[in-house]
Tab-separated table of C-alpha atoms in Angstrom:
chain	number	residue	atom	x	y	z
A	19	MET	CA	0.000	0.000	0.000
A	20	ALA	CA	1.322	3.426	-0.932
A	21	ASN	CA	2.148	5.996	1.712
A	22	THR	CA	-0.097	8.960	0.882
A	23	ASN	CA	1.381	11.267	3.540
A	24	ARG	CA	4.781	11.461	1.862
A	25	LYS	CA	5.467	13.975	-0.905
A	26	GLY	CA	7.326	12.918	-3.997
A	27	PHE	CA	10.572	14.410	-5.220
A	28	PHE	CA	9.013	16.635	-7.877
A	29	ARG	CA	6.262	17.902	-5.566
A	30	HIS	CA	8.863	18.787	-2.944
A	31	ALA	CA	10.984	20.579	-5.565
A	32	LEU	CA	7.957	22.523	-6.816
A	33	ASP	CA	7.003	23.538	-3.272
A	34	ALA	CA	10.572	24.739	-2.659
A	35	MET	CA	10.562	26.812	-5.876
A	36	ILE	CA	7.208	28.384	-4.982
A	37	GLU	CA	8.431	29.279	-1.487
A	38	ALA	CA	11.651	30.817	-2.842
A	39	ARG	CA	9.750	32.847	-5.418
A	40	SER	CA	7.319	34.060	-2.750
A	41	ARG	CA	10.211	35.314	-0.616
A	42	GLN	CA	11.762	37.019	-3.654
A	43	VAL	CA	8.513	38.782	-4.570
A	44	ALA	CA	8.010	39.920	-0.966
A	45	GLY	CA	11.504	41.471	-1.053
A	46	TYR	CA	10.720	43.371	-4.257
A	47	VAL	CA	7.413	44.633	-2.848
A	48	ASN	CA	9.042	45.784	0.392
A	49	GLY	CA	11.798	47.570	-1.537
A	50	THR	CA	9.257	49.332	-3.722
A	51	LEU	CA	7.173	50.358	-0.712
A	52	LEU	CA	10.287	51.853	0.891
A	53	MET	CA	10.526	54.274	-2.050
A	54	LEU	CA	7.269	55.927	-0.911
A	55	ASP	CA	7.367	58.800	1.559
A	56	ASP	CA	6.210	58.386	5.168
A	57	ASP	CA	2.800	59.998	4.598
A	58	GLU	CA	1.957	57.674	1.713
A	59	LEU	CA	3.082	54.644	3.716
A	60	ARG	CA	0.951	55.715	6.671
A	61	GLU	CA	-2.089	56.192	4.399
A	62	ARG	CA	-1.660	52.630	3.142
A	63	GLY	CA	-1.199	51.163	6.627
A	64	TYR	CA	2.563	50.563	6.582
A	65	ASP	CA	5.361	51.673	8.877
A	66	ARG	CA	8.817	52.453	7.485
A	67	GLY	CA	10.597	50.884	10.460
A	68	THR	CA	8.727	47.608	10.040
A	69	LEU	CA	9.447	47.527	6.301
A	70	LYS	CA	13.168	48.188	6.888
A	71	ARG	CA	13.404	45.216	9.263
A	72	ARG	CA	11.971	42.874	6.619
A	73	PRO	CA	14.169	41.605	3.775
A	74	HIS	CA	13.994	44.052	0.890
A	75	PHE	CA	15.455	44.716	-2.514
A	76	THR	CA	15.404	48.227	-3.946
A	77	PRO	CA	14.961	48.203	-7.725
A	78	PRO	CA	17.660	50.066	-9.645
A	79	PHE	CA	15.184	52.455	-11.290
């Protein structure tokens, strides 16, 4: 009888790629949000200090 609780190799690899991409996208979003001024961040419900503590990547443009 097959063990249905265990993930296969390809499913595990796909899950790992999705998780890595999610972290990468979150870094891009945080970096872009950090380009806004404090008033705009406050209007949208964000705090600059909290965003700076999270991983971020600032786009070169």
